Coordinates of C-alpha atoms in Angstrom, one line a residue:
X1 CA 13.3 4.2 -37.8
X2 CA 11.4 2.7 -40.2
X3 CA 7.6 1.2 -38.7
X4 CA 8.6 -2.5 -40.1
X5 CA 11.8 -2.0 -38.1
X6 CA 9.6 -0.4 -35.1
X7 CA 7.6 -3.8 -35.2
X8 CA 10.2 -6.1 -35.2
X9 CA 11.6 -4.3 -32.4
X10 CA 9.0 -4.8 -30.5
X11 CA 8.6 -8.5 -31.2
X12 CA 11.8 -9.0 -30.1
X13 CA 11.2 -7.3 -26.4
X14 CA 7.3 -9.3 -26.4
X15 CA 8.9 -12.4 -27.2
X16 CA 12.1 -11.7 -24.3
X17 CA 9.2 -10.4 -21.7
X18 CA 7.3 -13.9 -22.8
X19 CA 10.3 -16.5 -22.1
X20 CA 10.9 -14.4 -18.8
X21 CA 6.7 -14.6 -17.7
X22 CA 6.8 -18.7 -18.8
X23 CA 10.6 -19.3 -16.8
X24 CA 8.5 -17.0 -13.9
X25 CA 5.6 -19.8 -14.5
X26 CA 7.4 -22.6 -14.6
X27 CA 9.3 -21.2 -11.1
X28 CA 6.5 -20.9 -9.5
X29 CA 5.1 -24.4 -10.2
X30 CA 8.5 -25.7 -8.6
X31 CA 7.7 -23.7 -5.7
X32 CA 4.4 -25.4 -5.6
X33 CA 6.1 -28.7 -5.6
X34 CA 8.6 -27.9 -3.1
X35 CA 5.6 -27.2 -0.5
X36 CA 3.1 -29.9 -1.8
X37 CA 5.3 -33.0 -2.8
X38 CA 4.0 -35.7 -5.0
X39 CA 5.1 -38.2 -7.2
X40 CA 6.8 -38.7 -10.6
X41 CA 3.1 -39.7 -12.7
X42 CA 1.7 -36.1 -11.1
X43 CA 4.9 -34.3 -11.8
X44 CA 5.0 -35.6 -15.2
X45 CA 1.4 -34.1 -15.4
X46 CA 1.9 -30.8 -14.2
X47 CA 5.3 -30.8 -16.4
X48 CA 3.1 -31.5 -19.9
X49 CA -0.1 -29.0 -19.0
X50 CA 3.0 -26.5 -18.4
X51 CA 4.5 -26.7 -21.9
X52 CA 1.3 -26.8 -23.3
X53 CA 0.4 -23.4 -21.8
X54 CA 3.9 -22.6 -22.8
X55 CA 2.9 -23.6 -26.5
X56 CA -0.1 -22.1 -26.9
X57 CA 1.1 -18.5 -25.2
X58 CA 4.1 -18.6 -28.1
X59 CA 1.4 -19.4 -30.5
X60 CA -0.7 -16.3 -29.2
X61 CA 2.3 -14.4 -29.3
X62 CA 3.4 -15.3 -33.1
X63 CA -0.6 -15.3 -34.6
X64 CA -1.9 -11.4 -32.7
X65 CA 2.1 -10.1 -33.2
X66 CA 3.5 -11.5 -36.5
X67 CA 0.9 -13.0 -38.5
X68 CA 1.3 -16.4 -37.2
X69 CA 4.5 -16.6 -39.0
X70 CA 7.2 -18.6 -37.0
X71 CA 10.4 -17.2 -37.5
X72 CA 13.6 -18.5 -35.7
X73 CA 14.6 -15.2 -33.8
X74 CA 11.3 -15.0 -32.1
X75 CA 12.0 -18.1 -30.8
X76 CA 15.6 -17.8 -29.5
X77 CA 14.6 -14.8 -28.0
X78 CA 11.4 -16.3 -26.3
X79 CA 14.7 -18.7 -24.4
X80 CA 16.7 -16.1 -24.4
X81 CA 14.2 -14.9 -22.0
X82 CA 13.9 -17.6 -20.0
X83 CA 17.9 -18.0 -19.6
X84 CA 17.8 -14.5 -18.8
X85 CA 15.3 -15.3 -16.0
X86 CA 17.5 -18.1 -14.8
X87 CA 20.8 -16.2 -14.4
X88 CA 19.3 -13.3 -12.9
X89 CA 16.4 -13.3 -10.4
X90 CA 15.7 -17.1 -10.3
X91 CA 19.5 -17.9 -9.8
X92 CA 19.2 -16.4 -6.9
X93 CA 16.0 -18.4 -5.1
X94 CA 16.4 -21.6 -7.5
X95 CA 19.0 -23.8 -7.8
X96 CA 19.1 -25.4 -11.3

């Protein structure tokens, strides 16, 4: 295999792993609501500091891996990730 192929190879399972870590993230954060309730303004809050972090760990991702160049499959595969995340483990604590 060719090491261009190698690299994008491994982008692809980095960007998977990182939409499974943020759906993981984002899980736990509901757990942290279920036990500590509050209202709409602070979950609003906690929702936009969340995909923030979510941006800027893509960003990482895209700038150390690729160059900062944004290209569509990293993308699809960072929600692939998190879909995958949804259908298997958190399916079975979370319902959606």
């Amino acid at each position: 295999m060719s090491p261009y192929l190698t690299l994008e190879v491994r982008l692809v399972g980095m960007s998977t792993v990182l939409g499974f870590i943020l759906m993981a993230s984002y899980d736990f954060l509901r757990l942290f609501r279920f036990f500590v309730p509050h209202g709409r303004l602070w979950t609003g809050i906690e929702d936009f500091f969340y995909w923030i972090y979510a941006a800027v760990m893509t960003f990482l991702l895209l700038f150390y891996e690729n160059s900062g160049i944004v290209r569509a499959y990293i993308i699809a595969c960072v929600f692939f990730g998190m879909i995958f995340m949804i259908k298997s483990l958190a399916g079975m604590c979370f319902s959606y």
